[in-house]
Coordinates of C-alpha atoms in Angstrom, one line a residue:
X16 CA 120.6 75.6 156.5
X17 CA 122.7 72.7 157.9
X18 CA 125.0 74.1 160.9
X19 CA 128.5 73.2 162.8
X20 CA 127.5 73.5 166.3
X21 CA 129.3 72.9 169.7
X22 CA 127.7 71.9 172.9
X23 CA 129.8 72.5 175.8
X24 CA 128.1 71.0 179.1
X25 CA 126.0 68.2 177.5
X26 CA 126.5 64.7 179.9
X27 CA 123.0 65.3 181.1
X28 CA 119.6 67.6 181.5
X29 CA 119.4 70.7 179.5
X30 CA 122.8 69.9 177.3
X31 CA 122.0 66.3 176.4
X32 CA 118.6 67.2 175.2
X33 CA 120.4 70.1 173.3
X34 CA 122.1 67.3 170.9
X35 CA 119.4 65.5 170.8
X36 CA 117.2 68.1 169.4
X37 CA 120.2 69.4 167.1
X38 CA 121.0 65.9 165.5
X39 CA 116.9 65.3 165.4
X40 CA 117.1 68.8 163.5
X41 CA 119.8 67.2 161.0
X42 CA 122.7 69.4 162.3
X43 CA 126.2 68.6 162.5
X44 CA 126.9 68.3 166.3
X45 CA 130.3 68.0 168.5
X46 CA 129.1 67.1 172.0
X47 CA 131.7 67.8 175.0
X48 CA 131.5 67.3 178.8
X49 CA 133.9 66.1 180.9
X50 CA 134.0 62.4 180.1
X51 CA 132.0 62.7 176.8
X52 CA 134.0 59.7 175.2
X53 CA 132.6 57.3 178.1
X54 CA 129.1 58.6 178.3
X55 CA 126.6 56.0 177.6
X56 CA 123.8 58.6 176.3
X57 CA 126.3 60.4 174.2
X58 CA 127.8 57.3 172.8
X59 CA 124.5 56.0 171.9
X60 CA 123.5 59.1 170.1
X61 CA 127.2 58.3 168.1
X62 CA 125.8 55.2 167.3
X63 CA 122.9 56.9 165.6
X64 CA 124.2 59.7 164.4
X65 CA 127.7 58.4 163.1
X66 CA 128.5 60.8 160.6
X67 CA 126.5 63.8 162.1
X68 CA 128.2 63.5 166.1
X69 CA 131.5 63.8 167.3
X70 CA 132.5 63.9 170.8
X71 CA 135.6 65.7 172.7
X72 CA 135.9 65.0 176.6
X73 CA 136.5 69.4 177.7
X74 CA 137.3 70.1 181.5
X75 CA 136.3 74.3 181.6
X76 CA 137.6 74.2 185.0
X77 CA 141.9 73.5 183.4
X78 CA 142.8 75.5 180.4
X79 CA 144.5 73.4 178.9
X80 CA 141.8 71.1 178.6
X81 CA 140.2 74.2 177.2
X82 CA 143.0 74.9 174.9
X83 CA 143.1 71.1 173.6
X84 CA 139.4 70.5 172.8
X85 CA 139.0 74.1 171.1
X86 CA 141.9 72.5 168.4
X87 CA 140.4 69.2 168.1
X88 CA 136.8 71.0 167.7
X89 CA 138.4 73.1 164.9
X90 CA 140.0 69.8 163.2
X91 CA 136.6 68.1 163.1
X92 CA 135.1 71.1 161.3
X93 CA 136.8 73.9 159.6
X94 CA 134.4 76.5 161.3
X95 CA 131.9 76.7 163.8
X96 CA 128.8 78.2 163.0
X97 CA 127.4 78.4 167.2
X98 CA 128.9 77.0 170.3
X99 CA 127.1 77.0 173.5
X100 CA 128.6 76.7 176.7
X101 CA 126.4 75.0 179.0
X102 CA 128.4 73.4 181.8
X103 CA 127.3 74.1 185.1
X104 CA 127.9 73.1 188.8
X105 CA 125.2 73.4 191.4
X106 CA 124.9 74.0 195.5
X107 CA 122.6 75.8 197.3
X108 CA 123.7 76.3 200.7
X109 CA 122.3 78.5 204.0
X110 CA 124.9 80.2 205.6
X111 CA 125.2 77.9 208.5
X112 CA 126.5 75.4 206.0
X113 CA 128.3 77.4 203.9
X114 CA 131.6 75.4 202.2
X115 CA 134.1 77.5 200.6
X116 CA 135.2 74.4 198.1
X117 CA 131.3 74.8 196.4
X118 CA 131.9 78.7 195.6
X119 CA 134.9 78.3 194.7
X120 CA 133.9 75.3 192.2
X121 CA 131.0 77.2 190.8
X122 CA 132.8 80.5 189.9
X123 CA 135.3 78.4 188.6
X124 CA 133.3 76.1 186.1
X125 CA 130.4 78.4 185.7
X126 CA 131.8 81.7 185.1
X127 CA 135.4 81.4 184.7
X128 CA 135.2 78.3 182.5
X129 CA 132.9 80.5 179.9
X130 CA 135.6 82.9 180.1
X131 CA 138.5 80.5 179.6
X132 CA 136.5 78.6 176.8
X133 CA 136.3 82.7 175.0
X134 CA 139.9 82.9 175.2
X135 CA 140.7 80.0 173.9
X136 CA 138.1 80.3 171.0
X137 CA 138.6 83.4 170.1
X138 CA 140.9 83.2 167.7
X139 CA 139.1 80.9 165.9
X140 CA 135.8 82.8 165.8
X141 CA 137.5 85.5 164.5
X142 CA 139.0 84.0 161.5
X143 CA 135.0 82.7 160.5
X144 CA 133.3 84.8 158.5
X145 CA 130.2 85.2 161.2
X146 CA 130.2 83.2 164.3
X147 CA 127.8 83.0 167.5
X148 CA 128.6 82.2 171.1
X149 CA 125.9 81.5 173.5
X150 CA 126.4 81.7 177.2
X151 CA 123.6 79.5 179.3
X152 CA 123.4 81.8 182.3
X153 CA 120.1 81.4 184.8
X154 CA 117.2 83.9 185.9
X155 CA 118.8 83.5 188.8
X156 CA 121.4 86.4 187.7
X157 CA 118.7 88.9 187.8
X158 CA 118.8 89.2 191.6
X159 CA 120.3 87.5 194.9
X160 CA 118.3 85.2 196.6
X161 CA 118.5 82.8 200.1
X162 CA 120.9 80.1 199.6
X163 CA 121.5 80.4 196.3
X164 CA 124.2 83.0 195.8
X165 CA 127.2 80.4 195.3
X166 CA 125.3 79.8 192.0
X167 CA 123.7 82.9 191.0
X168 CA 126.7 85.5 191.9
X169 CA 128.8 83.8 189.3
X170 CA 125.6 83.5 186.8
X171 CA 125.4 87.4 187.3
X172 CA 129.0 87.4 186.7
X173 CA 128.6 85.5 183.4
X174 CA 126.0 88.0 182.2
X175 CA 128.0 90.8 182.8
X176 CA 130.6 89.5 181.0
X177 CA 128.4 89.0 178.2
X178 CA 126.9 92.5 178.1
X179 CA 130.7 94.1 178.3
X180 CA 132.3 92.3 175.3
X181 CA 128.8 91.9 172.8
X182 CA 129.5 95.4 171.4
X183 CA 133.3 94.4 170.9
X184 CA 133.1 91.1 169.5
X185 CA 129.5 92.6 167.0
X186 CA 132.3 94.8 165.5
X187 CA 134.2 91.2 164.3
X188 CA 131.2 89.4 164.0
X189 CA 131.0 87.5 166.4
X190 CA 127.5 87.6 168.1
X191 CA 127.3 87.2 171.8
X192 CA 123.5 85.8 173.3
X193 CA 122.9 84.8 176.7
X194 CA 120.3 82.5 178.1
X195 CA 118.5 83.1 181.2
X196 CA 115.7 80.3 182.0
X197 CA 113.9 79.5 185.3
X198 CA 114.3 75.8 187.0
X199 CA 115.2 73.1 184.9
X200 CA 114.0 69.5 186.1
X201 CA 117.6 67.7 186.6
X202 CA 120.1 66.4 188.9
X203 CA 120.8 69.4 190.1
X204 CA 117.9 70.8 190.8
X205 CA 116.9 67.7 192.9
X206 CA 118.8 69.1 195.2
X207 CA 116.5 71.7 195.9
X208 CA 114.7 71.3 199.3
X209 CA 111.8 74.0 198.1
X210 CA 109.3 74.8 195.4
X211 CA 110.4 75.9 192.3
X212 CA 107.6 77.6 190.4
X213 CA 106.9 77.0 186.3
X214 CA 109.3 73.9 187.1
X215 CA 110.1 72.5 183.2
X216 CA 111.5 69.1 182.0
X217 CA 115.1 69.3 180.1
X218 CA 113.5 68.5 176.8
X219 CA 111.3 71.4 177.2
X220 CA 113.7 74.3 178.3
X221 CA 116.1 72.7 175.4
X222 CA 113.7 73.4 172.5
X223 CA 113.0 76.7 173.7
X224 CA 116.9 77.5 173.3
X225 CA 117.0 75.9 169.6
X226 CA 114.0 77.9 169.0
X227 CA 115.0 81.1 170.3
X228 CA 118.5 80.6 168.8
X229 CA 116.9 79.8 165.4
X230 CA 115.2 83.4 165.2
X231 CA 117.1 86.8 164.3
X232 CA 119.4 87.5 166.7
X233 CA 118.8 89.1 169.8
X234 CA 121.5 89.3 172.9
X235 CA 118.9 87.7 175.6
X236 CA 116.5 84.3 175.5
X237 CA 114.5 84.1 178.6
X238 CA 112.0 82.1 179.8
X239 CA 109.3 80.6 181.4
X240 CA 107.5 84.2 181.0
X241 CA 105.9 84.7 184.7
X242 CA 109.0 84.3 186.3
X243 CA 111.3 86.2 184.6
X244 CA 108.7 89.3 185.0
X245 CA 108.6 88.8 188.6
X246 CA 112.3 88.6 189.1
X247 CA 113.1 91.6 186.5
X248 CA 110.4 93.7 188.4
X249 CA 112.4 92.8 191.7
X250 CA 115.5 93.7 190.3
X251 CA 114.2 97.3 189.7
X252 CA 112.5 97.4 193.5
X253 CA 114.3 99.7 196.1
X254 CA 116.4 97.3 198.0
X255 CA 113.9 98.3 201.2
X256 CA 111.1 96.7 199.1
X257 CA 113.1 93.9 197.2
X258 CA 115.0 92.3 200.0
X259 CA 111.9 92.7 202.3
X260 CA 110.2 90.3 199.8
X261 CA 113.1 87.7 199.9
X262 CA 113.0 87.8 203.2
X263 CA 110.0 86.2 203.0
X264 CA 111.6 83.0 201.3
X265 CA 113.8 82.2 204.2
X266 CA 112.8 78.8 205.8
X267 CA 110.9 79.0 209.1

């Protein structure tokens, strides 16, 4: 069945690949990043997909650049059958270089834009007859680990969110999902100065979201397998045993 769907985050890596494999899939697509309208991928995806991919420049970190692309996405279609918010900011930081100005950006655009993008929708989703919002968290949510809790605290703080209004917003159907995936290959990630295990390309970790999307729902899609065992058997670890493991990741 042919679907209205919004892609929030989607100038690069895991979003971009999520058009791509939604227009591929013969979907009707609205694409959104910061400067979508000046993207050179996006616009020549429009080029292909004219009739099938619209595109509405979003900044989740100003609400009313929230408020103004949820009315313009509601204009080009007359309801929205799945939006996904995908944006994302990354830094990973030891705390001998710790800089307030990247926690503050990444709780701001990770969590709090996901929050100001429900708001905003809301009202919308509620007049559809069934609606679904999808919320591209991390693994990383699971539990805290060295130099990365800039990014993961507000990922937890995304997932939390999630889990608090899913049995609220099942009641108006609206169904709430939440993605948690390992590391993703991008510009982001290159910033990484260590191993990341079960390391996937964009294209890859995209169709697994399309595909775990596609089945009957289910609140949580996580993957690759091996890593979100170990990290949900850490989670569950006394903290003597858990963050004696961690420590073990610290650089020497």
């Amino acid at each position: 069945m042919k679907k209205n769907i919004w892609i929030v985050g989607c100038s690069s890596g895991i979003g971009l690949e999520l058009v791509k494999c939604y227009l591929h899939n013969g979907q009707s697509v609205i694409a959104s990043a910061r400067t979508a309208t000046a993207s050179n991928a996006l616009l020549e995806l429009q080029r292909q997909y004219s009739q099938t991919l619209a595109l509405v420049d979003v900044d989740v970190s100003n609400s009313d650049s929230v408020k103004a692309a949820v009315q313009k996405s509601w204009s080009i279609f007359a309801s929205i059958d799945i939006v996904i918010f995908n944006a994302g900011v990354y830094e990973s930081m030891d705390a001998a270089h710790w800089d307030v100005a990247h926690f503050e950006a990444m709780a701001n655009t990770n969590y709090l834009g996901a929050v100001r993008l429900m708001d905003a929708a809301l009202a919308h989703l509620r007049a559809q007859n069934k609606a679904r919002i999808v919320f591209n968290a991390s693994l990383s949510s699971y539990f805290g680990l060295p130099y990365g809790g800039a990014y993961s605290a507000p990922k937890a703080a995304l997932v939390n969110f999630a889990q608090s209004i899913q049995p609220e917003m099942e009641q108006e159907n609206i169904e709430i999902q939440i993605i948690n995936h390992g590391f993703v290959q991008t510009r982001l990630t290159a910033k990484n100065e260590f191993a990341m295990p079960e390391l996937m390309t964009p294209a890859f970790a995209a169709q697994k979201i399309v595909d775990g999307i596609a089945k009957p729902y289910h609140f949580e899609i996580k993957f690759p397998f091996k890593l979100s065992l170990f990290l949900t058997f850490l989670a569950i670890l006394p903290y003597k045993i858990s963050l004696g493991l961690t420590k073990k990741f610290l650089k020497a």
